[in-house]
Amino acid sequence: MKKIALAVGLVSLSIIAFAQKSSTDSIAEYRQMLQDGNPADLFEAKGEGLWTQKRGPKNASLEKCDLGKGPGVFKGVWVELPRFFADTGRVQDLESRLLTCMQELQGFDAQEIANTPFGRGEQSNVTALATWIAAESKGMKLNLPQAHIEERKMYEVGKRLFFMRGGSHDFACATCHAQDDKRIRLQDLPNITKNPGAGNGFGAWPAYRVSNGQMWGAQLRLNDCYRQQRFPYPIFGSDATIALGVYMGVNGKGGATVAPAIKR
Amino acid sequence: MADPMRIRAQAAGDKATIRVLMSHEMESGQRKDGNGKTIPAWHIQDVTATLNGKTVMTAEWGPAVSKNPFLQFTIKGAKAGDKVGITWKDNKGDTRSDEATVT
Amino acid sequence: MQTRRETLKHSAAVASLLAATGLFPQYAQAFDKAAFDAKTINEAIKAMGGAVPVESKDVTITGPDIAENGAVVPFGASTSLPNVKRVLLLVEKNPSALVAMFNVSPEVEVNFATRAKMGQSSDVYAVAITNDGKAFFAKKEVKVTLGGCGG
Amino acid sequence: MQSKFLLPLAAAAVCFLTACSTPLPSSADLDKLTKEIIARSFRAQGQAQLDRVNPDEDNLLCAQADQSGTTIDEKLAAAIEARNMQTIKPPADGKFLGDYKEGEKIAQSGSGKTWTDKADAANGGNCYNCHQISKEELSYGNLGPSLYNYGKMRGVANPNSAESKPIVEYTWGKINNPRAYNACSSMPRFGHKGVLTEMQIKHLMALLLDPASPVNK
């Protein structure tokens, strides 16, 4: 009760006295209130079900899917992605790797799913699966491999993409995400060039977006960054998106993951 | 059919805290589509909670409850092993019931 | 002849029974449309069977001072008052003020939390309606900010 | 037990002999690879066409500096500033200030030029994303400096006076093309890149410089 009286007292101070610090504190308080009861749970449950469910033209489950630590292993795989896969000869992130498994094991057309708008049809299933698999690494530390030459090349490409200025507004990823203690409006912007920003940023997606009530995987997070950057449309699972994932994830090495998070 | 709910029911002392997440659009009826046409309201309007089959709470919701709704309440006298059931029904007549065991 | 309120009470009980069985999705709703269409706080409370509300320190509303996004604003409504039959959550400046109504039974605490949409900064009310139709409220101002890149 | 130990050892040996010992390609080759990857990773959507991933010389030079964590070479910077200065044109009718109320709306709006925006819709200025402007708006970013009391702090009592002329012209130039003053500024070139119209820029000028604007209260 005393606490409430105090809060009311603070609010009744004039707008002028409403310091920026207290706005930031209030926002932090708001975010804290949302932590208990993250709707990402709903998508996590859906993803877990999809993993074992026999589906697709081949009527098979994903239980033999190799996400980097051998067929069927889902615990701890996400903190080591993106990584190089010998069978496809590509560095892949979680979502593009899931497409590979859905095509090889279940007989879906990976290209068709990649072309499906986010949140529709099989795309929403990919998001649910990614949410569950990320949750199976919750709290673990990011540990992306850099042993393979392709992984190291992708880091270098990712770095170049991160700093590339373009579009109608001359924005780069770095415009917002290369300095400490910056905000856009009231949202804190992680400095993705190093920890803790890189781990906190990269390690939070998939996340539930309260602003639109959608579950966003890392691919959609990047897609919307590029939209706001006024760039053209990054193709789902394309090498540019994966290279950026490698750059962010490697910079975040050692950072503990919180995905699936709840975000504005 | 609607996706399942997530129900957590945790006993502490002589009561249990129930936290529910429901999967629902909760369309407000205030938004317009690309052609400027109002998207009709579509929302959960009745919620019923039961303890071991007996109704302990009902609620009515409008379209201003957030998408993928969260609900928290406390049942007196509930203990580990009891069954908590939640049912919702929306304004299109769709319904969903799920159950959880108090832990 | 049954009064409207009795009809409502009766059908609510039946509806919840039927809903619990999950067998009758087509069953007519007990949902109180008038209350949820009401534009003002007082109209909504009246439609829910309450008198003109008075402020009470025995009713509590919890929520953030500032919401980062109006689409999801967490609230809690509770009261220590006896003989409460229902609890309402209302956002004054929403197109329809009433967000949610909870019917209280002896088996639950009069303490409910949910999340509401807010179109703009507004006072938010928790209202407790007692068995004899009295209404008591607590209110809280919540600022809704614009977030993100705004595009 | 033995085989359990042997496996990682074998893996390490493979790694030593092949992948790990492969040196990275040269920086120029990696630049080339990046270009190839960009070419196959983006598609045009709405008004966001592929020319947008083809940066001009100014952006290429600044990105190189950003990436190496250094400030751009002074001579290069001077050249960038000079050619961007060339793009700045004074208002056609000689009037620099519009309506600060309209300016506030433009400053608030973060829309425009994305692939989900209609090409013929008015673009926003995104100003509050990075700057504090009027005191009433609590939700502002800090990527740029605070612009609260912008005109007042610079002693602009009458924007049409001779003594205000330098600051009025500088502000006009800065919104139109900030790279004319700071080669690698992060601020968009609102006039030069056609993000805002001349009229919109006048409204923003009023928001910052009109003594009646809430910014200068």
XYZ file of C-alpha atoms in Angstrom:
735
model
C 0.000 0.000 0.000
C 2.818 2.389 0.893
C 4.494 1.528 -2.381
C 1.338 2.379 -4.281
C 1.011 5.719 -2.525
C 4.598 6.484 -3.455
C 4.005 5.587 -7.090
C 0.924 7.794 -7.223
C 2.956 10.609 -5.716
C 5.596 10.256 -8.397
C 3.061 10.234 -11.197
C 1.416 13.376 -9.885
C 4.669 15.327 -10.222
C 4.584 17.569 -13.260
C 5.470 16.234 -16.683
C 8.514 18.518 -16.742
C 9.921 16.787 -13.683
C 9.298 13.435 -15.324
C 12.958 12.649 -15.872
C 14.094 10.369 -18.669
C 15.550 8.010 -16.096
C 12.173 7.363 -14.587
C 10.621 6.668 -18.014
C 13.305 4.074 -18.598
C 12.699 2.602 -15.148
C 8.970 2.435 -15.780
C 9.524 0.675 -19.081
C 11.805 -1.822 -17.338
C 9.037 -2.382 -14.787
C 6.518 -2.912 -17.597
C 8.766 -5.498 -19.251
C 9.240 -7.272 -15.933
C 5.465 -7.551 -15.514
C 5.240 -9.384 -18.842
C 7.915 -11.973 -18.078
C 5.558 -14.299 -16.240
C 3.235 -15.583 -18.920
C 5.146 -15.246 -22.174
C 2.853 -16.365 -25.029
C 5.982 -17.847 -26.656
C 5.063 -20.849 -24.472
C 2.143 -21.516 -26.813
C 4.444 -21.686 -29.829
C 7.021 -23.740 -27.934
C 4.369 -26.347 -27.157
C 3.255 -26.373 -30.779
C 6.851 -26.834 -31.978
C 7.480 -29.721 -29.618
C 4.418 -31.461 -30.996
C 5.471 -30.863 -34.609
C 8.881 -32.495 -34.058
C 7.422 -35.935 -33.399
C 4.341 -35.658 -35.593
C 4.365 -37.635 -38.857
C 3.728 -35.074 -41.577
C 4.390 -34.129 -45.180
C 4.332 -36.176 -48.413
C 6.594 -38.786 -46.791
C 4.461 -38.939 -43.646
C 7.535 -38.789 -41.431
C 8.525 -36.993 -38.244
C 11.573 -34.780 -37.768
C 13.038 -37.043 -35.107
C 16.000 -37.947 -37.351
C 16.766 -34.322 -38.196
C 20.443 -33.430 -37.733
C 20.718 -29.901 -36.421
C 24.468 -30.147 -35.971
C 24.977 -32.560 -33.095
C 23.741 -35.685 -34.822
C 20.309 -37.005 -35.887
C 17.590 -36.351 -33.334
C 19.635 -34.177 -30.985
C 17.781 -30.985 -30.112
C 19.252 -30.037 -26.728
C 22.038 -27.496 -27.019
C 22.076 -27.379 -30.820
C 20.774 -23.848 -31.113
C 23.724 -22.188 -29.303
C 26.033 -23.638 -31.990
C 24.069 -22.347 -34.983
C 24.643 -21.178 -37.687
C 27.298 -23.803 -38.530
C 28.650 -25.658 -41.577
C 26.783 -28.791 -42.710
C 28.692 -31.229 -44.897
C 25.566 -32.762 -46.471
C 24.380 -29.458 -47.932
C 27.848 -27.924 -48.220
C 26.459 -24.738 -46.653
C 26.593 -22.782 -43.450
C 22.998 -22.891 -42.183
C 21.032 -21.262 -39.396
C 18.310 -23.006 -37.421
C 15.470 -22.062 -39.725
C 17.217 -22.894 -43.007
C 18.386 -26.190 -41.508
C 14.821 -27.009 -40.492
C 13.797 -26.484 -44.119
C 16.467 -28.991 -45.180
C 15.087 -31.553 -42.715
C 11.488 -30.892 -43.739
C 12.462 -31.477 -47.370
C 14.722 -34.502 -46.871
C 12.767 -36.299 -44.171
C 9.188 -35.209 -44.740
C 9.205 -34.466 -48.460
C 8.136 -30.826 -48.239
C 9.389 -28.410 -50.889
C 11.931 -26.231 -49.044
C 11.873 -23.573 -51.750
C 8.109 -23.303 -51.507
C 8.248 -22.864 -47.732
C 10.991 -20.235 -48.084
C 8.720 -18.322 -50.460
C 5.715 -18.504 -48.110
C 5.074 -15.247 -46.228
C 5.932 -15.320 -42.523
C 3.195 -16.584 -40.260
C 1.394 -18.552 -42.987
C 1.167 -22.258 -43.684
C 4.379 -24.200 -43.140
C 6.257 -20.976 -42.306
C 4.373 -20.732 -39.036
C 5.331 -24.343 -38.312
C 9.003 -23.518 -38.937
C 8.702 -20.656 -36.446
C 7.085 -22.915 -33.839
C 9.790 -25.556 -34.314
C 12.526 -22.923 -34.042
C 10.906 -21.574 -30.867
C 10.913 -24.984 -29.240
C 14.459 -25.870 -30.316
C 15.799 -22.519 -29.088
C 13.991 -23.067 -25.784
C 15.794 -26.404 -25.461
C 19.042 -24.378 -25.204
C 17.659 -21.719 -22.880
C 20.312 -20.445 -20.466
C 23.168 -22.139 -22.325
C 26.061 -20.062 -23.618
C 26.448 -19.155 -27.281
C 29.245 -21.228 -28.744
C 29.206 -20.987 -32.531
C 31.915 -23.040 -34.223
C 34.530 -21.195 -36.291
C 36.726 -24.151 -37.145
C 35.519 -24.620 -40.713
C 36.768 -22.205 -43.339
C 33.208 -21.588 -44.597
C 32.164 -20.545 -41.092
C 35.032 -18.097 -40.874
C 34.293 -16.725 -44.335
C 30.671 -16.193 -43.348
C 31.775 -14.235 -40.276
C 33.787 -11.910 -42.509
C 30.901 -11.505 -44.946
C 28.547 -10.866 -42.034
C 30.825 -8.144 -40.732
C 30.827 -6.439 -44.131
C 27.033 -6.647 -44.331
C 26.689 -5.281 -40.814
C 28.561 -2.091 -41.719
C 27.156 -1.703 -45.231
C 25.336 1.612 -45.632
C 22.599 1.705 -48.227
C 18.937 2.236 -49.006
C 17.122 5.550 -49.217
C 18.239 6.507 -45.696
C 21.920 5.417 -45.838
C 21.321 3.096 -42.868
C 23.544 0.168 -41.929
C 22.948 -2.363 -39.144
C 25.816 -0.478 -37.485
C 23.870 2.813 -37.528
C 21.831 1.564 -34.564
C 23.811 -1.390 -33.228
C 27.496 -0.419 -32.998
C 27.531 1.788 -29.892
C 26.836 1.245 -26.207
C 23.901 2.767 -24.310
C 21.892 3.891 -27.327
C 18.133 3.889 -27.731
C 15.666 4.236 -30.582
C 12.638 5.958 -29.045
C 12.648 4.228 -25.639
C 13.976 0.868 -26.842
C 17.500 -0.020 -25.861
C 19.681 -0.906 -28.828
C 22.165 -3.705 -28.176
C 25.717 -3.078 -29.385
C 26.057 -6.181 -31.544
C 29.762 -5.724 -32.257
C 30.617 -7.214 -28.847
C 29.225 -8.674 -25.651
C 27.041 -8.242 -23.736
C 25.037 -6.661 -26.594
C 25.750 -9.360 -29.160
C 24.780 -12.213 -26.836
C 21.755 -10.382 -25.486
C 20.540 -9.423 -28.942
C 21.259 -12.569 -30.915
C 20.413 -14.863 -27.994
C 16.882 -13.461 -27.568
C 15.265 -14.569 -30.847
C 12.857 -16.313 -31.496
C 10.818 -13.883 -29.429
C 7.156 -13.040 -28.937
C 6.393 -9.514 -30.117
C 3.727 -7.913 -27.963
C 3.236 -5.052 -30.423
C 1.654 -7.359 -32.985
C 1.108 -10.569 -31.032
C 3.363 -12.529 -33.350
C 6.097 -15.051 -32.740
C 9.213 -13.967 -34.609
C 12.123 -16.209 -35.490
C 15.599 -14.834 -36.158
C 14.867 -14.738 -39.900
C 11.847 -12.477 -39.439
C 13.763 -10.333 -36.942
C 16.439 -9.694 -39.580
C 13.852 -9.301 -42.307
C 12.142 -6.501 -40.403
C 15.482 -4.849 -39.586
C 16.175 -4.713 -43.313
C 12.660 -3.399 -43.971
C 13.218 -0.563 -41.495
C 16.654 -0.035 -42.993
C 14.805 0.613 -46.282
C 16.725 -2.204 -47.968
C 15.166 -4.617 -50.468
C 13.658 -7.884 -49.225
C 16.168 -10.423 -47.831
C 15.271 -13.874 -49.128
C 14.348 -16.366 -46.378
C 17.379 -18.407 -45.381
C 19.621 -16.537 -47.834
C 23.383 -16.420 -47.289
C 23.268 -12.734 -46.338
C 20.908 -13.463 -43.427
C 23.005 -16.445 -42.360
C 26.283 -14.506 -42.585
C 24.796 -11.843 -40.301
C 23.710 -14.593 -37.921
C 27.276 -15.910 -37.816
C 28.663 -12.401 -37.210
C 26.240 -11.698 -34.362
C 26.440 -15.154 -32.813
C 30.241 -15.316 -32.848
C 30.438 -11.812 -31.352
C 28.058 -13.065 -28.676
C 30.170 -16.121 -27.775
C 29.822 -16.928 -24.083
C 26.618 -14.919 -23.713
C 23.779 -16.820 -22.054
C 20.654 -17.140 -24.200
C 17.179 -16.102 -23.092
C 15.186 -17.166 -26.165
C 12.310 -17.477 -26.567
C 12.077 -13.954 -25.171
C 9.188 -11.506 -24.974
C 9.782 -8.216 -26.763
C 7.969 -5.000 -27.452
C -9.500 -25.943 -34.345
C -7.912 -23.674 -31.799
C -4.452 -24.461 -30.477
C -4.112 -25.823 -26.929
C -3.807 -23.591 -23.869
C -0.858 -23.571 -21.503
C -2.091 -23.920 -17.933
C 0.206 -23.783 -14.919
C -1.320 -24.521 -11.532
C 1.015 -24.220 -8.570
C -0.018 -24.941 -5.008
C 1.398 -22.857 -2.156
C -0.038 -23.327 1.313
C -3.803 -23.851 1.147
C -4.285 -22.307 -2.271
C -3.100 -22.598 -5.854
C -2.125 -19.908 -8.337
C -3.400 -20.576 -11.831
C -1.709 -19.003 -14.847
C -3.264 -19.521 -18.261
C -2.147 -18.591 -21.756
C -4.741 -18.976 -24.501
C -4.076 -19.006 -28.215
C -6.497 -16.526 -29.796
C -6.394 -13.611 -32.241
C -8.588 -11.320 -30.097
C -9.325 -9.108 -33.110
C -10.429 -5.751 -31.711
C -12.994 -4.779 -34.322
C -11.225 -1.421 -34.561
C -8.703 -2.311 -37.246
C -9.108 -1.902 -40.986
C -7.793 -4.221 -43.676
C -5.780 -3.141 -46.741
C -8.963 -2.036 -48.532
C -10.152 0.151 -45.659
C -12.792 -2.349 -44.568
C -13.208 -2.854 -40.812
C -12.023 -6.279 -39.657
C -14.870 -7.622 -37.495
C -14.259 -8.231 -33.803
C -13.333 -11.822 -33.002
C -12.640 -12.525 -29.384
C -13.016 -14.913 -26.490
C -16.105 -13.827 -24.590
C -16.684 -16.502 -21.974
C -14.124 -18.155 -19.736
C -14.916 -20.849 -17.182
C -12.571 -22.331 -14.612
C -13.260 -25.581 -12.782
C -11.606 -27.372 -9.878
C -12.119 -31.136 -10.069
C -15.081 -30.508 -12.360
C -16.802 -27.871 -10.233
C -17.041 -24.325 -11.605
C -15.094 -21.893 -9.408
C -14.933 -18.848 -11.637
C -16.480 -17.449 -14.783
C -15.442 -14.385 -16.722
C -16.684 -12.349 -19.645
C -14.171 -10.673 -21.924
C -14.477 -8.018 -24.578
C -12.237 -7.483 -27.606
C -9.876 -5.249 -25.570
C -8.251 -8.239 -23.880
C -4.834 -8.665 -25.552
C -4.109 -11.196 -28.275
C -3.055 -14.622 -26.950
C -4.647 -13.774 -23.593
C -3.056 -14.272 -20.210
C -5.144 -14.908 -17.098
C -4.034 -15.347 -13.509
C -6.192 -16.123 -10.489
C -6.034 -18.064 -7.241
C -8.169 -20.998 -6.132
C -8.603 -21.476 -2.391
C -8.271 -24.959 -0.985
C -6.679 -26.417 -4.097
C -3.855 -28.882 -3.499
C -1.334 -30.882 -5.484
C -3.025 -33.506 -7.639
C -6.260 -31.522 -8.086
C -7.453 -30.962 -11.642
C -7.942 -27.435 -12.920
C -9.967 -27.079 -16.104
C -10.286 -24.003 -18.291
C -12.790 -23.544 -21.078
C -13.135 -20.566 -23.361
C -15.698 -19.761 -25.973
C -15.428 -17.011 -28.584
C -18.027 -14.880 -30.359
C -17.917 -17.174 -33.406
C -18.875 -20.145 -31.236
C -15.434 -21.750 -31.309
C -14.468 -23.304 -27.994
C -11.506 -24.966 -26.362
C -11.105 -26.862 -23.080
C -7.846 -27.894 -21.459
C -6.891 -29.317 -18.095
C -3.848 -29.228 -15.844
C -2.873 -30.912 -12.595
C -1.964 -28.762 -9.604
C 1.701 -29.253 -8.701
C -41.983 -12.844 -15.246
C -38.259 -13.033 -15.015
C -36.265 -9.840 -14.806
C -33.484 -9.383 -17.316
C -30.886 -9.816 -14.607
C -32.352 -13.102 -13.417
C -32.474 -14.391 -16.958
C -28.865 -13.435 -17.330
C -27.840 -15.108 -14.102
C -29.722 -18.217 -15.008
C -28.344 -18.476 -18.515
C -24.837 -17.745 -17.274
C -25.003 -20.697 -14.928
C -26.346 -22.951 -17.663
C -23.835 -21.704 -20.171
C -20.903 -22.338 -17.890
C -22.164 -25.838 -17.203
C -22.553 -26.534 -20.881
C -19.260 -24.874 -21.751
C -17.522 -27.052 -19.200
C -18.758 -30.146 -20.989
C -17.401 -28.760 -24.258
C -20.261 -30.379 -26.153
C -22.392 -27.399 -27.029
C -20.301 -24.779 -28.823
C -23.434 -23.479 -30.538
C -25.104 -22.672 -27.216
C -26.302 -19.050 -27.030
C -23.862 -16.835 -25.174
C -24.435 -15.376 -21.760
C -22.040 -12.653 -22.835
C -23.382 -9.261 -21.766
C -23.132 -7.311 -24.995
C -24.639 -4.115 -23.567
C -21.950 -3.840 -20.925
C -19.150 -4.434 -23.412
C -20.613 -1.904 -25.855
C -20.867 0.821 -23.209
C -18.774 3.879 -23.987
C -18.307 5.145 -20.450
C -17.169 3.623 -17.183
C -20.470 4.339 -15.424
C -22.640 2.906 -18.224
C -20.604 -0.301 -18.199
C -20.853 -0.637 -14.413
C -24.601 -0.016 -14.565
C -24.996 -2.688 -17.223
C -23.102 -5.062 -14.944
C -25.532 -4.409 -12.108
C -23.584 -1.837 -10.123
C -24.542 1.595 -8.769
C -22.557 4.800 -9.354
C -19.082 3.802 -8.130
C -17.207 5.388 -5.245
C -13.435 5.377 -4.831
C -12.208 2.917 -2.210
C -8.792 2.199 -0.739
C -9.927 -1.397 -0.327
C -9.829 -1.900 -4.085
C -6.428 -2.192 -5.767
C -5.386 -1.876 -9.361
C -1.840 -2.763 -10.351
C -0.235 -1.973 -13.685
C 2.706 -0.166 -15.233
C 3.109 3.644 -15.129
C 4.241 3.555 -18.731
C 3.452 0.867 -21.286
C 5.967 0.341 -24.047
C 3.149 -0.806 -26.235
C -0.595 -0.351 -25.977
C -1.278 -3.793 -27.441
C -0.363 -5.563 -24.211
C -0.718 -3.790 -20.868
C -0.664 -6.028 -17.781
C -3.188 -5.317 -15.017
C -4.218 -6.804 -11.719
C -7.523 -6.095 -9.977
C -8.163 -7.133 -6.382
C -10.111 -6.151 -3.296
C -10.292 -6.953 0.388
C -13.990 -5.985 0.524
C -16.461 -8.691 1.626
C -19.489 -9.884 -0.391
C -18.057 -9.026 -3.792
C -19.869 -10.724 -6.660
C -17.909 -9.419 -9.622
C -14.804 -7.468 -10.517
C -14.480 -5.306 -13.608
C -11.456 -3.948 -15.432
C -12.077 -0.813 -17.494
C -9.992 1.520 -19.655
C -11.632 4.933 -19.749
C -10.431 6.090 -23.170
C -10.915 2.850 -25.083
C -13.735 2.816 -27.691
C -15.624 0.543 -25.273
C -14.540 1.009 -21.683
C -15.120 -2.493 -20.293
C -12.220 -4.881 -20.870
C -13.068 -7.848 -18.679
C -15.492 -8.979 -15.988
C -14.792 -11.721 -13.444
C -17.538 -13.456 -11.477
C -16.368 -14.230 -7.964
C -17.161 -17.432 -6.086
C -16.212 -18.430 -2.519
C -13.621 -20.790 -4.019
C -11.425 -18.057 -5.518
C -9.584 -15.051 -4.161
C -10.853 -11.704 -5.384
C -7.636 -11.109 -7.275
C -7.413 -11.414 -11.041
C -4.730 -10.480 -13.544
C -4.941 -10.173 -17.306
C -3.616 -7.976 -20.113
C -5.485 -5.274 -21.974
C -5.180 -3.286 -25.172
C -5.053 0.476 -24.766
C -5.561 2.802 -27.710
C -3.943 5.737 -25.892
C -2.835 6.960 -22.460
C -5.774 6.681 -20.064
C -7.025 6.141 -16.552
C -7.646 2.465 -15.885
C -10.235 1.305 -13.324
C -10.710 -1.776 -11.203
C -14.293 -1.924 -9.927
C -15.690 -4.307 -7.318
C -19.464 -4.814 -7.330
C -20.947 -6.207 -4.133
C -23.917 -8.541 -3.758
C -26.145 -5.558 -2.899
C -25.152 -3.697 -6.059
C -22.719 -1.174 -4.595
C -19.666 -0.392 -6.711
C -16.216 0.593 -5.456
C -13.254 1.532 -7.594
C -9.545 2.196 -7.740
C -7.914 3.906 -10.690
C -4.462 4.308 -12.127
C -3.068 6.451 -14.896
C -1.138 4.583 -17.577
C 0.867 6.322 -20.275
C 1.138 4.541 -23.596
C 4.283 5.398 -25.539
C 5.271 4.964 -29.134
C 8.007 2.431 -29.493
C 10.533 1.078 -31.927
C 11.320 2.590 -35.282
C 7.703 3.715 -35.574
C 7.381 2.475 -39.126
C 36.291 -45.574 -22.981
C 39.119 -45.511 -25.462
C 36.976 -44.919 -28.507
C 35.224 -42.104 -26.690
C 38.545 -40.310 -26.413
C 39.705 -41.200 -29.871
C 36.809 -39.596 -31.703
C 37.404 -35.995 -30.670
C 41.114 -36.511 -31.225
C 40.483 -37.737 -34.740
C 38.194 -34.809 -35.368
C 40.858 -32.428 -34.124
C 43.418 -34.026 -36.410
C 41.151 -33.628 -39.439
C 40.546 -30.068 -38.428
C 44.269 -29.427 -38.156
C 45.090 -30.906 -41.533
C 42.281 -29.357 -43.549
C 39.751 -26.773 -42.480
C 41.563 -25.035 -39.649
C 44.736 -24.598 -41.575
C 42.997 -23.107 -44.592
C 43.804 -19.415 -44.511
C 41.069 -16.846 -45.002
C 40.844 -15.339 -48.478
C 42.209 -11.815 -48.894
C 40.098 -8.890 -47.817
C 39.454 -8.009 -51.442
C 38.258 -11.555 -52.159
C 35.956 -11.370 -49.146
C 34.581 -8.074 -50.449
C 33.905 -9.832 -53.744
C 32.246 -12.774 -52.005
C 30.076 -10.329 -50.051
C 28.950 -8.717 -53.314
C 28.039 -12.114 -54.769
C 26.116 -13.031 -51.642
C 24.222 -9.721 -51.689
C 23.332 -10.278 -55.338
C 21.658 -13.606 -54.582
C 20.213 -12.761 -51.150
C 17.882 -9.828 -51.843
C 14.900 -9.357 -54.083
C 13.046 -6.197 -55.048
C 9.810 -5.667 -53.146
C 7.457 -2.707 -53.526
C 9.430 0.506 -53.758
C 12.525 -1.138 -52.228
C 14.390 -1.936 -55.444
C 17.774 -3.608 -55.776
C 19.617 -0.328 -56.412
C 19.366 0.183 -52.661
C 22.011 -2.497 -52.043
C 24.330 -0.755 -54.448
C 25.865 1.908 -52.197
C 27.260 5.130 -53.627
C 30.900 6.111 -53.174
C 30.162 8.142 -50.015
C 28.556 5.156 -48.328
C 31.254 2.737 -49.464
C 34.008 4.912 -48.008
C 32.194 5.520 -44.720
C 31.341 1.833 -44.320
C 34.998 0.911 -44.795
C 35.980 3.336 -42.053
C 33.169 2.129 -39.753
C 34.180 -1.494 -40.265
C 37.842 -0.886 -39.476
C 36.871 1.107 -36.401
C 38.758 4.169 -37.582
C 37.689 7.671 -38.569
C 37.724 8.383 -42.264
C 40.817 9.887 -43.863
C 40.662 13.701 -43.759
C 41.083 14.183 -47.490
C 38.373 11.656 -48.302
C 36.119 13.321 -45.754
C 36.660 16.735 -47.308
C 35.814 15.377 -50.757
C 32.611 13.722 -49.469
C 31.563 16.928 -47.740
C 32.309 19.052 -50.799
C 30.260 16.942 -53.185
C 27.351 16.681 -50.770
C 27.442 20.461 -50.220
C 26.845 20.811 -53.963
C 23.455 19.117 -53.586
C 22.020 21.673 -51.162
C 19.669 24.199 -52.748
C 18.023 27.074 -50.889
C 14.201 27.055 -50.845
C 12.764 28.084 -54.209
C 10.679 30.918 -52.704
C 13.384 32.032 -50.258
C 11.239 31.095 -47.216
C 12.967 28.689 -44.838
C 10.262 28.158 -42.216
C 6.873 26.435 -42.478
C 4.425 25.422 -39.747
C 5.907 23.917 -36.577
C 2.699 21.950 -35.867
C 3.120 20.139 -39.178
C 6.795 19.752 -38.330
C 5.939 17.946 -35.104
C 3.807 15.426 -37.029
C 6.624 14.772 -39.494
C 9.123 14.411 -36.627
C 6.837 11.843 -34.965
C 6.327 9.698 -38.056
C 8.765 6.874 -38.698
C 7.128 5.599 -41.848
C 8.064 5.915 -45.496
C 10.296 4.294 -48.115
C 10.048 0.738 -46.774
C 8.745 -2.076 -48.933
C 5.457 -1.965 -47.004
C 4.951 1.781 -47.551
C 3.037 3.028 -50.559
C 5.424 4.874 -52.881
C 3.102 7.874 -53.180
C 2.407 8.213 -49.430
C 4.070 11.057 -47.493
C 7.243 9.943 -45.722
C 7.977 10.632 -42.078
C 11.133 12.195 -40.703
C 11.924 9.541 -38.050
C 13.264 12.429 -35.941
C 12.143 11.206 -32.484
C 13.755 7.841 -33.169
C 17.124 9.497 -32.554
C 16.549 12.949 -31.026
C 14.833 14.544 -28.098
C 12.819 17.415 -29.602
C 9.790 18.764 -27.736
C 9.729 18.209 -23.983
C 6.258 16.621 -24.055
C 7.340 13.529 -25.992
C 8.925 11.131 -23.517
C 9.616 8.432 -26.073
C 12.701 9.670 -27.894
C 15.980 8.090 -28.920
C 19.528 9.166 -28.169
C 21.460 8.250 -31.309
C 21.553 11.955 -32.135
C 21.921 14.996 -29.854
C 18.955 16.568 -28.073
C 17.270 19.243 -30.157
C 15.198 20.617 -27.293
C 15.518 24.432 -27.234
C 17.382 24.199 -30.542
C 16.564 27.739 -31.692
C 16.439 29.317 -28.266
C 19.886 28.022 -27.305
C 21.290 29.501 -30.499
C 19.695 32.869 -29.781
C 17.164 32.758 -32.615
C 14.607 35.408 -31.591
C 13.541 36.182 -35.134
C 14.360 33.563 -37.775
C 14.017 36.182 -40.521
C 16.642 38.514 -39.035
C 20.117 38.961 -40.477
C 21.805 37.660 -37.319
C 19.795 34.422 -37.498
C 20.675 33.836 -41.128
C 23.775 31.648 -40.614
C 22.037 29.242 -38.213
C 18.899 29.126 -40.376
C 20.945 28.279 -43.458
C 23.064 25.744 -41.612
C 19.934 23.986 -40.263
C 18.402 23.941 -43.723
C 21.567 22.402 -45.135
C 21.881 19.912 -42.292
C 18.382 18.481 -42.784
C 18.773 18.433 -46.562
C 22.160 16.767 -46.524
C 24.054 16.248 -43.245
C 26.990 14.661 -45.079
C 27.908 18.152 -46.305
C 28.992 18.989 -42.761
C 30.030 15.601 -41.384
C 31.245 13.178 -44.048
C 30.096 10.005 -42.306
C 27.145 11.292 -40.278
C 24.547 8.608 -39.501
C 21.705 10.995 -40.296
C 19.749 10.391 -43.519
C 20.151 12.866 -46.380
C 16.491 13.844 -46.292
C 16.524 16.355 -49.132
C 19.204 14.853 -51.346
C 17.719 11.339 -51.234
C 14.152 12.580 -51.704
C 12.949 11.274 -48.349
C 11.280 14.570 -47.419
C 9.849 17.255 -49.683
C 10.992 20.853 -49.528
C 7.736 21.776 -47.787
C 8.210 19.043 -45.173
C 11.723 20.278 -44.464
C 10.345 23.804 -43.993
C 7.918 22.440 -41.390
C 10.793 20.747 -39.555
C 12.754 24.016 -39.725
C 9.837 25.748 -37.999
C 9.702 23.057 -35.334
C 13.357 23.725 -34.502
C 13.637 27.484 -35.074
C 10.236 29.162 -34.679
C 10.232 30.921 -31.285
C 6.568 29.879 -30.951
C 7.411 26.172 -31.372
C 7.176 24.007 -28.235
C 10.828 23.144 -28.864
C 11.832 26.679 -27.892
C 9.618 27.019 -24.808
